[in-house]
XYZ file of C-alpha atoms in Angstrom:
520
model
C 123.871 168.099 130.081
C 126.680 170.184 128.036
C 123.922 172.547 126.506
C 126.453 175.347 125.585
C 128.410 172.601 122.936
C 125.080 171.215 121.415
C 123.835 175.008 121.021
C 126.799 175.766 119.335
C 126.448 173.102 117.063
C 122.916 174.080 116.097
C 124.064 177.435 115.686
C 126.794 176.403 113.136
C 124.280 174.310 111.041
C 121.879 177.228 111.117
C 124.490 179.565 110.057
C 124.500 177.513 106.503
C 120.628 177.687 106.172
C 119.236 180.494 104.506
C 117.573 183.352 106.115
C 115.222 184.312 103.975
C 111.808 182.667 103.461
C 111.726 182.315 99.945
C 109.716 179.432 98.337
C 112.456 177.054 96.887
C 110.719 174.588 94.416
C 111.948 172.329 91.334
C 110.707 169.711 88.867
C 111.937 165.905 88.790
C 113.404 165.591 85.207
C 114.643 161.986 85.584
C 114.578 159.668 88.231
C 115.451 155.879 88.856
C 117.626 153.580 90.866
C 116.937 155.891 93.842
C 118.276 158.816 92.267
C 116.342 161.997 91.144
C 117.694 164.649 88.880
C 116.029 167.926 89.845
C 115.660 171.246 87.737
C 114.907 174.629 89.210
C 116.541 174.215 92.772
C 119.034 176.854 92.287
C 119.789 177.601 95.858
C 120.306 174.086 97.107
C 122.872 173.410 99.490
C 125.011 170.139 99.900
C 123.170 167.477 101.888
C 120.048 169.701 102.187
C 116.690 167.708 102.603
C 113.864 167.663 99.879
C 110.646 166.772 100.154
C 108.642 165.366 97.076
C 105.106 166.347 96.285
C 102.275 165.402 94.173
C 101.191 167.617 91.180
C 98.541 168.768 93.681
C 100.986 170.315 96.026
C 100.281 167.502 98.493
C 103.342 166.001 99.953
C 104.103 162.544 98.531
C 103.948 159.825 101.262
C 105.684 156.384 101.495
C 104.600 153.036 101.441
C 102.935 153.277 104.766
C 101.403 156.490 103.792
C 102.426 158.093 106.925
C 105.967 159.927 106.130
C 106.846 162.077 103.584
C 109.050 160.835 100.689
C 112.295 162.479 101.152
C 115.850 162.884 99.664
C 118.936 164.755 100.181
C 121.226 166.448 97.888
C 124.506 164.900 96.801
C 125.447 166.644 93.423
C 125.170 170.290 92.690
C 125.615 170.594 88.817
C 125.339 173.611 86.639
C 121.453 173.172 85.797
C 120.437 170.590 88.194
C 120.836 169.068 91.626
C 120.968 165.381 91.978
C 119.348 163.571 94.947
C 119.415 160.346 96.784
C 115.802 159.123 97.863
C 115.660 157.799 101.377
C 112.668 155.817 100.947
C 109.802 155.208 98.580
C 112.071 155.697 95.577
C 109.784 153.480 93.569
C 106.790 156.108 93.929
C 108.838 159.217 92.391
C 108.156 160.050 88.570
C 108.917 162.754 86.170
C 106.982 166.140 86.707
C 106.921 165.759 90.562
C 107.085 169.061 92.516
C 110.242 169.017 94.922
C 110.308 171.851 97.643
C 113.487 172.351 99.139
C 113.693 172.642 103.383
C 116.704 174.968 103.882
C 117.669 172.489 106.108
C 120.455 170.097 105.899
C 120.022 166.462 107.041
C 119.926 166.301 110.677
C 118.736 163.228 113.075
C 117.081 163.333 116.584
C 119.195 162.473 119.141
C 118.278 161.499 123.000
C 119.470 159.696 126.193
C 116.171 157.596 125.832
C 118.148 156.119 122.790
C 120.138 153.966 124.958
C 118.701 150.350 124.995
C 116.807 150.873 121.460
C 117.226 149.736 117.876
C 117.034 152.730 115.546
C 117.388 153.015 111.697
C 119.821 155.041 109.828
C 117.307 158.253 110.452
C 117.420 157.754 114.298
C 114.065 156.322 113.944
C 112.938 153.379 116.218
C 112.429 149.852 114.676
C 112.246 147.524 117.603
C 108.526 148.087 118.027
C 108.931 149.492 121.407
C 107.407 152.861 120.910
C 108.737 156.378 120.027
C 111.737 157.846 121.380
C 111.285 161.420 123.275
C 113.638 163.781 121.415
C 115.959 166.116 123.362
C 117.658 167.541 120.419
C 118.587 167.356 116.464
C 121.940 167.340 115.476
C 123.407 167.413 111.937
C 124.260 163.837 110.503
C 127.637 165.444 109.539
C 129.624 168.219 111.012
C 133.248 169.140 111.004
C 135.188 167.448 113.408
C 136.958 169.067 116.417
C 140.360 170.914 116.050
C 143.459 170.027 117.773
C 142.813 172.670 120.676
C 139.587 171.332 121.646
C 141.277 167.927 122.285
C 143.374 166.384 124.858
C 145.729 163.219 124.901
C 144.480 159.840 124.682
C 145.494 158.502 128.080
C 142.670 156.353 129.489
C 142.386 152.625 128.619
C 139.141 151.444 126.996
C 139.189 147.733 128.368
C 138.284 145.260 125.615
C 138.348 142.236 128.187
C 140.340 140.201 125.491
C 143.975 139.645 126.863
C 145.903 139.533 123.758
C 144.537 143.319 122.668
C 144.671 144.714 126.063
C 148.323 143.582 126.932
C 149.645 144.190 123.552
C 147.613 146.546 121.312
C 145.579 148.549 123.971
C 142.628 150.916 122.778
C 142.371 154.356 124.528
C 138.956 156.288 124.960
C 138.933 158.671 122.020
C 141.222 156.392 119.822
C 140.375 154.917 116.423
C 141.477 151.397 116.483
C 140.834 149.359 113.146
C 139.948 145.603 113.245
C 140.721 143.977 109.926
C 140.631 140.490 108.642
C 138.989 138.136 106.435
C 135.258 137.065 106.369
C 134.713 134.794 109.334
C 137.898 135.517 111.378
C 136.276 136.927 114.257
C 136.003 140.830 113.775
C 132.720 141.152 114.832
C 133.105 138.695 118.021
C 136.276 141.085 119.299
C 133.842 144.262 118.853
C 130.919 142.785 120.831
C 133.053 141.129 123.555
C 134.399 144.772 123.863
C 130.888 145.981 124.328
C 130.005 143.117 126.702
C 133.221 143.967 128.570
C 132.094 147.528 129.462
C 129.494 145.990 131.666
C 131.971 145.298 133.999
C 133.056 148.922 134.366
C 132.084 151.289 137.206
C 128.311 152.664 135.860
C 129.512 156.447 136.624
C 132.560 155.625 133.970
C 130.792 153.308 131.671
C 130.888 154.200 128.025
C 127.623 154.108 125.946
C 128.175 151.935 123.181
C 126.746 152.151 119.845
C 126.775 149.236 117.433
C 126.318 150.062 113.428
C 125.065 147.296 111.153
C 125.965 148.251 107.820
C 124.634 145.984 104.980
C 124.488 143.145 107.377
C 121.549 140.480 107.081
C 118.677 141.418 109.385
C 118.727 137.884 110.911
C 122.236 138.444 112.034
C 121.427 141.758 113.589
C 118.564 140.509 115.539
C 120.930 137.350 116.825
C 123.178 140.135 118.093
C 120.681 142.356 119.578
C 119.393 139.121 121.321
C 122.920 138.142 122.830
C 123.238 141.858 124.066
C 120.066 141.685 125.726
C 120.343 138.002 127.372
C 123.879 139.578 128.638
C 122.452 142.920 129.701
C 124.748 144.807 127.568
C 121.446 146.794 126.024
C 121.253 148.491 129.183
C 123.840 150.844 127.940
C 123.862 150.074 123.870
C 122.464 151.648 121.335
C 121.967 149.875 117.997
C 121.810 151.584 114.382
C 120.750 149.205 111.425
C 120.830 149.987 107.839
C 120.273 146.289 106.736
C 121.274 144.469 103.329
C 117.856 145.028 102.154
C 117.692 148.732 102.920
C 118.836 151.223 100.129
C 122.125 152.239 99.528
C 121.409 155.556 100.764
C 120.485 154.269 104.275
C 123.723 152.194 104.456
C 125.767 155.011 103.325
C 123.878 157.602 106.385
C 124.307 154.782 109.273
C 127.814 155.220 110.182
C 127.312 158.853 110.164
C 124.343 158.583 112.348
C 126.290 156.318 114.800
C 128.790 159.021 114.962
C 126.110 161.896 115.590
C 124.580 159.710 118.434
C 128.128 159.214 119.860
C 129.006 162.806 119.754
C 125.775 163.757 121.513
C 126.823 161.564 124.582
C 130.154 163.004 124.211
C 129.257 166.720 124.377
C 127.442 165.769 127.416
C 130.815 164.796 129.166
C 130.470 160.951 128.775
C 132.379 158.354 127.148
C 130.910 156.716 123.860
C 132.020 153.812 121.909
C 130.992 153.070 118.259
C 131.438 150.352 116.301
C 131.173 150.473 112.362
C 130.584 147.011 110.893
C 131.809 147.334 108.464
C 133.259 150.082 106.392
C 133.755 147.860 103.494
C 130.306 147.542 103.129
C 129.707 151.028 103.628
C 132.239 152.043 100.838
C 130.569 149.708 98.529
C 127.063 151.618 99.146
C 128.884 154.786 98.423
C 130.351 153.518 95.123
C 126.864 152.210 94.098
C 125.256 155.889 94.838
C 128.297 157.463 93.227
C 128.271 155.598 90.059
C 124.359 156.440 89.687
C 125.120 160.090 90.196
C 127.416 159.705 87.209
C 130.410 160.584 89.649
C 133.561 159.255 87.596
C 135.183 156.139 88.726
C 138.520 155.778 89.805
C 140.759 153.090 91.506
C 138.183 149.895 91.964
C 135.325 151.897 90.457
C 135.391 153.942 93.913
C 134.892 157.407 93.435
C 138.083 159.791 94.146
C 136.461 161.222 97.469
C 136.181 157.731 99.161
C 139.226 158.693 101.569
C 137.575 161.697 102.393
C 134.129 160.039 103.242
C 135.710 157.788 105.674
C 138.485 160.483 107.025
C 135.595 163.068 107.970
C 133.692 159.990 109.722
C 136.611 158.329 111.738
C 138.029 161.967 112.533
C 135.061 162.916 114.620
C 136.332 160.525 117.330
C 138.208 162.460 119.785
C 139.026 162.727 123.474
C 137.761 166.521 124.285
C 139.796 168.728 126.934
C 138.340 169.417 130.234
C 137.338 172.900 129.162
C 134.893 171.119 126.960
C 133.909 168.514 129.152
C 136.274 165.619 128.616
C 134.080 163.361 127.255
C 135.212 161.041 124.268
C 134.008 158.978 121.418
C 136.224 155.906 120.598
C 135.726 154.412 117.149
C 136.256 150.529 116.016
C 135.905 150.608 112.560
C 135.798 147.015 110.888
C 137.217 146.187 107.379
C 136.914 143.131 105.633
C 139.788 141.877 103.410
C 139.455 139.374 100.327
C 142.391 136.644 100.773
C 144.238 138.845 103.457
C 145.136 141.597 100.626
C 145.768 144.642 102.949
C 146.872 146.321 100.244
C 143.824 146.838 98.111
C 142.230 150.344 98.117
C 139.657 150.687 100.724
C 141.798 148.487 103.563
C 144.924 150.909 102.827
C 142.627 154.048 103.056
C 141.207 153.258 106.427
C 144.593 152.129 107.710
C 146.018 155.346 106.974
C 143.100 157.197 108.723
C 142.953 155.143 112.295
C 145.389 154.941 115.121
C 146.344 151.484 114.611
C 144.915 148.204 113.757
C 144.242 144.826 115.171
C 144.978 142.236 112.299
C 143.336 139.087 112.286
C 145.232 136.107 110.572
C 143.165 133.298 108.461
C 145.975 131.065 108.944
C 146.102 131.395 113.090
C 142.037 131.077 112.851
C 142.695 127.991 111.025
C 145.184 126.949 113.785
C 142.692 127.174 116.409
C 144.010 130.457 117.532
C 141.349 132.513 119.160
C 141.205 135.529 118.886
C 143.281 135.217 115.585
C 145.595 138.276 116.003
C 148.670 138.500 114.509
C 150.805 140.445 116.600
C 153.521 141.423 113.970
C 150.976 143.146 111.923
C 148.934 144.527 114.605
C 149.693 148.036 116.082
C 148.540 150.717 118.333
C 149.913 154.204 117.975
C 148.597 155.263 121.197
C 150.401 152.289 122.841
C 151.119 152.185 126.603
C 149.754 155.530 126.904
C 146.524 153.820 126.858
C 147.295 151.217 129.567
C 147.215 151.002 133.395
C 150.188 151.140 135.329
C 149.582 147.512 136.243
C 149.068 146.374 132.445
C 152.131 147.909 131.484
C 154.320 146.687 134.167
C 153.365 142.933 133.142
C 152.760 143.296 129.405
C 155.903 144.818 128.539
C 157.853 141.740 127.064
C 154.889 139.636 126.013
C 154.627 141.223 122.382
C 158.243 141.018 121.331
C 158.245 137.037 123.020
C 155.398 136.164 121.026
C 156.859 138.198 117.621
C 160.013 136.213 118.289
C 158.177 132.669 118.643
C 156.362 133.158 115.391
C 159.575 133.789 113.450
C 161.149 131.012 115.165
C 157.927 128.862 114.422
C 158.434 129.603 111.011
C 162.043 128.587 110.812
C 161.664 125.349 112.995
C 159.800 123.674 109.857
C 163.335 123.768 108.089
C 165.487 123.133 110.870
C 166.121 119.226 111.971
C 168.265 120.144 115.288
C 167.713 123.257 117.198
C 169.866 124.426 120.429
C 168.234 124.199 123.949
C 167.712 127.839 124.076
C 165.702 128.426 120.721
C 163.525 125.116 121.782
C 163.068 126.722 125.270
C 161.955 130.093 123.742
C 159.591 127.944 121.176
C 158.307 126.112 124.240
C 157.537 129.526 125.901
C 155.932 130.988 122.901
C 153.526 128.289 122.649
C 152.474 128.531 126.485
C 151.986 132.260 125.906
C 149.892 131.603 122.902
C 147.768 129.304 124.823
C 147.574 131.728 127.513
C 146.046 134.502 125.295
C 143.622 132.107 123.787
C 140.139 133.291 124.836
C 136.430 131.649 123.816
C 134.235 134.462 122.004
C 131.753 136.208 124.606
C 133.738 135.747 127.698
C 135.644 138.884 128.068
C 137.948 139.022 130.975
C 138.082 141.652 133.968
C 141.190 143.631 134.030
C 142.462 142.360 137.237
C 142.427 138.922 135.897
C 144.049 139.547 132.663
C 146.843 141.251 134.858
C 146.806 138.108 136.873
C 146.919 135.726 133.839
C 150.133 137.577 132.303
C 151.988 138.177 135.382
C 151.987 134.366 135.577
C 152.878 134.075 131.932
C 155.660 136.508 131.941
C 157.090 135.699 135.693
C 158.000 132.257 134.650
C 155.473 130.277 136.798
C 153.841 128.763 133.375
C 157.611 127.345 132.479
C 156.820 123.902 134.401
C 153.157 123.554 132.808
C 152.674 121.247 129.747
C 151.017 123.322 126.513
C 147.880 120.905 126.450
C 147.460 122.044 130.134
C 147.423 125.698 129.907
C 143.789 125.909 129.541
C 143.156 123.908 132.614
C 145.877 125.817 134.495
C 144.066 129.161 133.838
C 140.818 128.121 135.005
C 142.443 126.454 138.199
C 144.534 129.980 138.851
C 141.518 131.890 138.577
C 139.397 129.616 141.068
C 142.208 129.808 143.482
C 142.666 133.547 143.612
C 138.710 134.069 143.546
C 138.537 131.936 146.721
C 141.959 132.282 148.432
C 143.578 135.551 147.195
C 140.604 137.935 146.261
C 142.244 140.735 148.276
C 145.187 140.888 145.783
C 142.660 140.857 142.927
C 140.503 143.624 144.768
C 143.616 145.744 145.401
C 144.758 145.649 141.675
C 141.296 146.558 140.608
C 141.066 149.819 142.807
C 144.876 151.006 142.147
C 145.203 149.806 138.880
C 148.642 149.564 139.491
C 150.883 146.455 141.390
C 152.478 148.172 144.405
C 155.582 146.692 146.146
C 153.363 145.378 149.004
C 150.520 143.844 146.345
C 153.412 142.099 144.525
C 155.060 140.363 147.258
C 151.419 139.136 147.880
C 150.993 138.200 144.510
C 154.107 136.152 144.406
C 153.221 134.584 147.643
C 149.611 133.591 146.482
C 151.328 132.454 143.263
C 153.683 129.921 145.271
C 150.879 128.808 147.340
C 148.798 128.010 144.299
C 151.608 126.161 142.855
C 152.044 123.966 145.901
C 148.350 123.314 146.001
C 148.205 121.984 142.244
C 151.476 120.690 141.951
C 149.976 118.143 139.559
C 149.754 120.748 136.851
C 153.321 121.386 136.854
C 156.081 118.978 135.061
C 158.447 117.621 138.206
């Protein structure tokens, strides 16, 4: 465990805390809507935790009568400080005593969190008992600088052919998943988590799924699916549901980032999914308006960009000197009627290293996943691909983008030349080849095999409607008759000359065995 780095962060936060033990007390002058205005806390710090007390000097308890009611400071004004109350807000009254703790908001972190469901304060909510605390880390901290980072060069395989081939994600990258409601954004994130189960245990990333403002029933279903598929063995779920206060929804993604950083500091890889930052922005807007911060564009406060940038900047691939750990972020943004030019989408697009854009029209055409190749991009690109994937996926993106253009043009053209028709037919076959049902991520070597079959021309003789059957038969054939080729690709992560000749021979053999799939 990289205790030096964790100790460094603890010292960073302790340096901000007052060294003198002077009692710091204030009084509630106004309370409502989860916000308390306090007079008297002159030395309060930003994000400092405060404890509300009764007039008798006893700590106020929450509704379950076992935890003190706490808040954290978000506004530092000339005569007052304004705090956001985390729980038990309905019990706060004017005249109550408030005691400053001198500590900024932090959460417990531990390796024992893996497999558990926690709230935005890192407390277990799955009924499986307490989690042994290893350390406490601040919920917010300054991201690592350029010197402490190394280049993103290790792929994070999603198990989705269209993504791994055309918009690859690297460990330490921030890749936005954006699209309208119901287009499969969460499905892509969950398939990515499921696919990590196929990675070797020693290199498998710890996955953190952060549910922000989601219905509790949906989160329970997701947790159930992950448990059923064995993915909870390497996953942590952070929940701030739709019924939770805006303050908890605001904190949830920072909690996910802090837990992810804990594993990154130990030299491990971590993946955090923020589902979704649109609801996070709405929760922050609600809090900001109640704090009387001036509204700006679409009534969001002016620092909404800074909110998401300081969250997503914490994703990094650390240098070997600092242990080489990584934190990969998959933020999700929901658009309205495909409007990517709205305030929050444009903000997050400019912060991230690329986006996977899910198109409603493609979704309605039964394209799963509904990835728009023209609008999706990875700014890390082939640096985050293995040699094998780089070799086979080079042309597929261009061919599909050209096909989409020709497909639109085809509606107005009555007569097309043979070359254009052939390109359209190949584009249709490639589109079918990249289709993939939810919950069925594909292993790396099988992705390479399918795409190699597509770009090498083997699929040219297959009917478009038979492409699904073709892929199924192809995978079955290689599993039973050419497993050595797949195993070699999996180990080497590359297609050597010798391996390629074996691959071509196996494909030719497959074609002769399943000749009925090919047009004479």
